[in-house]
GROMACS .gro file of C-alpha atoms in nm:
model
  273
    1MET     CA    1   1.177   0.604   0.511
    2LYS     CA    2   0.896   0.847   0.419
    3LEU     CA    3   0.534   0.773   0.342
    4THR     CA    4   0.336   0.997   0.120
    5ILE     CA    5  -0.030   0.938   0.097
    6ILE     CA    6  -0.155   0.969  -0.247
    7GLY     CA    7  -0.504   0.823  -0.200
    8ALA     CA    8  -0.686   0.730   0.134
    9SER     CA    9  -1.051   0.710   0.027
   10GLY     CA   10  -1.225   0.387   0.089
   11SER     CA   11  -1.377   0.155  -0.179
   12PHE     CA   12  -1.393   0.448  -0.447
   13PRO     CA   13  -1.229   0.780  -0.507
   14GLY     CA   14  -1.389   1.084  -0.262
   15PRO     CA   15  -1.399   1.456  -0.333
   16GLY     CA   16  -1.062   1.515  -0.171
   17SER     CA   17  -0.874   1.195  -0.241
   18PRO     CA   18  -0.832   0.902  -0.483
   19ALA     CA   19  -0.867   0.545  -0.368
   20SER     CA   20  -0.585   0.354  -0.177
   21CYS     CA   21  -0.254   0.438  -0.297
   22TYR     CA   22   0.085   0.508  -0.072
   23LEU     CA   23   0.418   0.633  -0.188
   24VAL     CA   24   0.713   0.500   0.018
   25THR     CA   25   1.047   0.627  -0.050
   26ALA     CA   26   1.423   0.570   0.081
   27GLU     CA   27   1.769   0.608  -0.004
   28GLY     CA   28   1.940   0.287  -0.109
   29PRO     CA   29   2.221   0.155  -0.338
   30ASP     CA   30   2.158   0.240  -0.701
   31PRO     CA   31   2.249  -0.091  -0.915
   32ASP     CA   32   2.292   0.112  -1.235
   33GLY     CA   33   2.532   0.368  -1.072
   34ALA     CA   34   2.888   0.389  -0.987
   35PRO     CA   35   3.004   0.161  -0.737
   36GLY     CA   36   2.895   0.313  -0.393
   37SER     CA   37   2.641   0.540  -0.554
   38GLN     CA   38   2.291   0.596  -0.392
   39LYS     CA   39   1.928   0.673  -0.545
   40THR     CA   40   1.576   0.748  -0.412
   41TRP     CA   41   1.374   0.413  -0.417
   42ARG     CA   42   1.015   0.475  -0.482
   43ILE     CA   43   0.746   0.187  -0.448
   44LEU     CA   44   0.374   0.206  -0.450
   45MET     CA   45   0.145   0.004  -0.193
   46ASP     CA   46  -0.174  -0.020  -0.404
   47LEU     CA   47  -0.277   0.183  -0.708
   48GLY     CA   48  -0.652   0.212  -0.670
   49ASN     CA   49  -0.900   0.415  -0.901
   50GLY     CA   50  -0.805   0.793  -0.954
   51ALA     CA   51  -0.460   0.744  -0.781
   52LEU     CA   52  -0.250   0.770  -1.097
   53GLY     CA   53  -0.332   1.164  -1.170
   54THR     CA   54  -0.227   1.252  -0.796
   55LEU     CA   55   0.079   1.062  -0.802
   56GLN     CA   56   0.209   1.261  -1.074
   57ARG     CA   57   0.213   1.564  -0.853
   58TYR     CA   58   0.489   1.387  -0.649
   59MET     CA   59   0.718   1.199  -0.902
   60ALA     CA   60   0.747   1.117  -1.253
   61LEU     CA   61   0.563   0.778  -1.339
   62ASP     CA   62   0.892   0.622  -1.496
   63ASP     CA   63   1.063   0.670  -1.146
   64ILE     CA   64   0.836   0.391  -1.003
   65ASP     CA   65   1.065   0.098  -0.868
   66ALA     CA   66   0.785  -0.143  -0.783
   67VAL     CA   67   0.419  -0.164  -0.736
   68LEU     CA   68   0.270  -0.377  -0.438
   69LEU     CA   69  -0.070  -0.458  -0.461
   70THR     CA   70  -0.264  -0.587  -0.123
   71HIS     CA   71  -0.557  -0.741  -0.310
   72LEU     CA   72  -0.726  -0.708  -0.656
   73HIS     CA   73  -1.040  -0.511  -0.582
   74PRO     CA   74  -1.053  -0.202  -0.815
   75ASP     CA   75  -1.009   0.070  -0.534
   76HIS     CA   76  -0.660  -0.105  -0.467
   77CYS     CA   77  -0.536  -0.204  -0.830
   78MET     CA   78  -0.727  -0.054  -1.109
   79ASP     CA   79  -0.503   0.236  -1.195
   80LEU     CA   80  -0.249  -0.011  -1.301
   81CYS     CA   81  -0.438  -0.001  -1.638
   82GLY     CA   82  -0.342   0.361  -1.673
   83LEU     CA   83   0.006   0.283  -1.598
   84HIS     CA   84   0.005   0.026  -1.881
   85VAL     CA   85  -0.097   0.305  -2.108
   86ALA     CA   86   0.173   0.540  -1.982
   87ILE     CA   87   0.439   0.288  -2.042
   88ARG     CA   88   0.306   0.141  -2.372
   89TRP     CA   89   0.217   0.445  -2.566
   90ASN     CA   90   0.432   0.721  -2.437
   91PRO     CA   91   0.545   0.877  -2.758
   92TYR     CA   92   0.869   0.988  -2.585
   93GLY     CA   93   0.960   0.621  -2.474
   94TRP     CA   94   0.983   0.493  -2.112
   95LYS     CA   95   1.310   0.533  -1.884
   96GLY     CA   96   1.276   0.185  -1.738
   97ILE     CA   97   1.100  -0.124  -1.883
   98HIS     CA   98   0.907  -0.421  -1.705
   99VAL     CA   99   0.791  -0.237  -1.410
  100PRO     CA  100   0.793  -0.510  -1.113
  101VAL     CA  101   0.437  -0.572  -0.979
  102TYR     CA  102   0.395  -0.794  -0.685
  103GLY     CA  103   0.051  -0.902  -0.601
  104PRO     CA  104  -0.195  -1.205  -0.601
  105GLU     CA  105  -0.137  -1.507  -0.829
  106ALA     CA  106  -0.429  -1.360  -1.045
  107THR     CA  107  -0.286  -1.013  -1.081
  108ALA     CA  108  -0.199  -1.038  -1.453
  109ASP     CA  109  -0.488  -1.206  -1.576
  110ARG     CA  110  -0.715  -0.969  -1.387
  111MET     CA  111  -0.549  -0.655  -1.536
  112ALA     CA  112  -0.586  -0.794  -1.891
  113THR     CA  113  -0.919  -0.863  -1.842
  114ALA     CA  114  -1.004  -0.527  -1.694
  115TYR     CA  115  -0.851  -0.362  -2.001
  116GLY     CA  116  -1.014  -0.596  -2.258
  117LEU     CA  117  -0.669  -0.757  -2.344
  118ASP     CA  118  -0.595  -1.128  -2.431
  119PRO     CA  119  -0.403  -1.275  -2.122
  120ASP     CA  120  -0.134  -1.352  -2.374
  121PRO     CA  121   0.045  -1.141  -2.369
  122GLY     CA  122  -0.180  -0.904  -2.158
  123MET     CA  123   0.065  -0.651  -1.978
  124HIS     CA  124   0.329  -0.885  -1.943
  125PRO     CA  125   0.539  -0.658  -2.210
  126ASP     CA  126   0.512  -0.356  -1.957
  127PHE     CA  127   0.507  -0.531  -1.622
  128ASP     CA  128   0.731  -0.803  -1.440
  129PHE     CA  129   0.458  -0.977  -1.252
  130HIS     CA  130   0.535  -1.164  -0.909
  131HIS     CA  131   0.303  -1.370  -0.692
  132TRP     CA  132   0.307  -1.326  -0.331
  133GLN     CA  133   0.382  -1.617  -0.133
  134ALA     CA  134   0.235  -1.573   0.223
  135ASN     CA  135   0.482  -1.469   0.474
  136VAL     CA  136   0.795  -1.503   0.241
  137PRO     CA  137   0.980  -1.166   0.227
  138VAL     CA  138   1.101  -1.011  -0.101
  139THR     CA  139   1.354  -0.738  -0.158
  140VAL     CA  140   1.297  -0.410  -0.350
  141GLY     CA  141   1.616  -0.196  -0.326
  142PRO     CA  142   1.657  -0.118   0.056
  143PHE     CA  143   1.301  -0.275   0.128
  144THR     CA  144   1.236  -0.594   0.281
  145ILE     CA  145   0.849  -0.651   0.202
  146THR     CA  146   0.640  -0.950   0.399
  147PRO     CA  147   0.298  -1.028   0.273
  148VAL     CA  148   0.075  -1.154   0.556
  149PRO     CA  149  -0.259  -1.296   0.492
  150VAL     CA  150  -0.541  -1.101   0.641
  151ARG     CA  151  -0.928  -1.143   0.642
  152HIS     CA  152  -1.125  -0.995   0.350
  153PRO     CA  153  -1.379  -1.137   0.115
  154ILE     CA  154  -1.152  -1.221  -0.185
  155ASP     CA  155  -0.943  -1.504  -0.247
  156GLU     CA  156  -0.617  -1.335  -0.175
  157ALA     CA  157  -0.558  -1.037   0.055
  158TYR     CA  158  -0.244  -0.932   0.235
  159ALA     CA  159  -0.128  -0.675   0.486
  160LEU     CA  160   0.242  -0.563   0.402
  161ARG     CA  161   0.512  -0.518   0.630
  162LEU     CA  162   0.790  -0.317   0.508
  163GLU     CA  163   1.113  -0.298   0.696
  164ILE     CA  164   1.449  -0.099   0.628
  165THR     CA  165   1.786  -0.044   0.804
  166GLU     CA  166   1.886   0.326   0.773
  167PRO     CA  167   2.122   0.570   0.962
  168GLY     CA  168   1.976   0.722   1.251
  169PRO     CA  169   2.053   1.070   1.388
  170ASP     CA  170   2.392   0.965   1.521
  171GLY     CA  171   2.479   0.781   1.218
  172GLU     CA  172   2.396   0.428   1.363
  173PRO     CA  173   2.198   0.174   1.180
  174VAL     CA  174   1.815   0.198   1.283
  175HIS     CA  175   1.547  -0.063   1.181
  176ARG     CA  176   1.239   0.072   1.076
  177VAL     CA  177   0.920  -0.081   1.015
  178LEU     CA  178   0.591   0.042   0.823
  179THR     CA  179   0.309  -0.192   0.817
  180TYR     CA  180   0.022  -0.145   0.569
  181SER     CA  181  -0.315  -0.337   0.662
  182GLY     CA  182  -0.454  -0.341   0.324
  183ASP     CA  183  -0.850  -0.446   0.372
  184THR     CA  184  -0.916  -0.644   0.652
  185ASP     CA  185  -1.118  -0.723   0.940
  186THR     CA  186  -0.956  -0.843   1.301
  187CYS     CA  187  -0.733  -1.125   1.261
  188ASP     CA  188  -0.410  -1.266   1.398
  189GLY     CA  189  -0.225  -1.206   1.067
  190LEU     CA  190  -0.282  -0.838   1.085
  191VAL     CA  191  -0.144  -0.829   1.454
  192GLU     CA  192   0.164  -1.008   1.350
  193ALA     CA  193   0.240  -0.795   1.048
  194ALA     CA  194   0.198  -0.478   1.273
  195ARG     CA  195   0.429  -0.611   1.547
  196ASP     CA  196   0.618  -0.314   1.707
  197ALA     CA  197   0.573  -0.115   1.372
  198ASP     CA  198   0.679   0.235   1.408
  199LEU     CA  199   0.400   0.332   1.197
  200PHE     CA  200   0.075   0.132   1.139
  201LEU     CA  201  -0.118   0.255   0.834
  202CYS     CA  202  -0.451   0.082   0.883
  203GLU     CA  203  -0.793   0.081   0.752
  204ALA     CA  204  -1.108   0.177   0.941
  205ALA     CA  205  -1.361   0.171   0.694
  206PHE     CA  206  -1.650   0.080   0.912
  207GLN     CA  207  -1.817   0.250   1.216
  208GLU     CA  208  -1.926   0.095   1.542
  209GLY     CA  209  -2.306   0.060   1.569
  210ARG     CA  210  -2.365   0.124   1.198
  211ASP     CA  211  -2.181  -0.196   1.040
  212ASP     CA  212  -2.189  -0.434   1.305
  213GLY     CA  213  -2.392  -0.686   1.110
  214ILE     CA  214  -2.097  -0.720   0.838
  215ASP     CA  215  -1.828  -0.958   0.961
  216GLY     CA  216  -1.485  -1.026   0.787
  217VAL     CA  217  -1.479  -0.723   0.558
  218HIS     CA  218  -1.347  -0.416   0.737
  219LEU     CA  219  -1.209  -0.270   1.045
  220THR     CA  220  -1.373   0.025   1.263
  221GLY     CA  221  -1.154   0.267   1.439
  222ARG     CA  222  -1.223   0.105   1.766
  223ARG     CA  223  -1.099  -0.240   1.607
  224ALA     CA  224  -0.805  -0.062   1.414
  225GLY     CA  225  -0.695   0.061   1.770
  226GLN     CA  226  -0.744  -0.264   1.927
  227MET     CA  227  -0.511  -0.452   1.658
  228ALA     CA  228  -0.265  -0.149   1.685
  229THR     CA  229  -0.264  -0.202   2.078
  230ASP     CA  230  -0.218  -0.584   2.035
  231ALA     CA  231   0.059  -0.545   1.800
  232GLY     CA  232   0.260  -0.265   2.015
  233ALA     CA  233   0.240  -0.039   1.724
  234ARG     CA  234   0.412   0.304   1.806
  235ARG     CA  235   0.185   0.517   1.580
  236LEU     CA  236  -0.158   0.459   1.413
  237LEU     CA  237  -0.261   0.641   1.088
  238LEU     CA  238  -0.617   0.563   1.009
  239THR     CA  239  -0.693   0.543   0.639
  240HIS     CA  240  -0.954   0.383   0.382
  241LEU     CA  241  -1.248   0.587   0.511
  242PRO     CA  242  -1.522   0.609   0.253
  243VAL     CA  243  -1.724   0.928   0.218
  244TRP     CA  244  -1.979   0.807   0.463
  245THR     CA  245  -1.731   0.740   0.762
  246ASP     CA  246  -1.661   1.049   0.957
  247PRO     CA  247  -1.264   1.077   1.009
  248LEU     CA  248  -1.336   1.249   1.362
  249ALA     CA  249  -1.570   0.970   1.449
  250ALA     CA  250  -1.321   0.712   1.345
  251SER     CA  251  -1.054   0.873   1.569
  252ILE     CA  252  -1.277   0.905   1.883
  253GLU     CA  253  -1.339   0.538   1.834
  254ALA     CA  254  -0.963   0.434   1.787
  255ARG     CA  255  -0.894   0.629   2.098
  256GLU     CA  256  -1.108   0.406   2.312
  257THR     CA  257  -0.862   0.117   2.248
  258TYR     CA  258  -0.539   0.302   2.153
  259ALA     CA  259  -0.341   0.546   2.349
  260GLY     CA  260  -0.041   0.610   2.125
  261ASP     CA  261   0.005   0.880   1.830
  262LEU     CA  262  -0.299   0.881   1.633
  263ALA     CA  263  -0.395   1.057   1.319
  264VAL     CA  264  -0.608   1.016   1.002
  265ALA     CA  265  -0.453   0.979   0.657
  266VAL     CA  266  -0.496   1.290   0.441
  267SER     CA  267  -0.417   1.291   0.065
  268GLY     CA  268  -0.096   1.493   0.033
  269VAL     CA  269   0.056   1.435   0.355
  270THR     CA  270   0.393   1.275   0.408
  271TYR     CA  271   0.523   1.118   0.707
  272ARG     CA  272   0.876   1.022   0.823
  273VAL     CA  273   0.882   0.673   0.966
   0.00000   0.00000   0.00000
């Protein structure tokens, strides 16, 4: 499976990146093709403001197989409004129908309100909305996704654990795990979501010494590193850094508590998980 960073800026788009959006791709069975045929599955983890434009550098919008929302703050979901326009008003038609959207229970109404629509029908003609159930896995193509509740000041916030079994270099099946923190502070749920992850994509919006008085909102690089260590994650990729958080400082903090492979997410970079 591959992870492409579409947007990694925290809280709002920055000069070099949209807000949170991550494209995950993998090969899997094509349910609409001939028996035994495969396709590239493309799912999005979050679709924050500014992400929809950058996303089109890497894929056609009507190839989206699902959108997975961690929570309903605008920097993680608001470009779903733009995707609604792309589906509803494309004069040449839309290849697929009812794009699956997985998110908190209030997702459909929140998006309708954001776009000034009556909730009935709202965006239901364009999206097939599914509500996360805490710790209950769902399947999208070759992916198994488990939403794990985490600590953030909103009614529902989840980390996402993506799992897939695919052929390894020698042809033998290999189990891979990608965990995305969403927005959170330290909590047991985050450690469980990232347990033994091959790649832990983890927010580090805050900075030690600067944001110490704010609890239950975001991680620092140091706390993100500790979560990765506690989880036994093999690689740590820091993300969701707002424009006022220095990536180098976040990395230095994370290195105090995490000894493994460490980097900072950059829009446009692709990682093999």
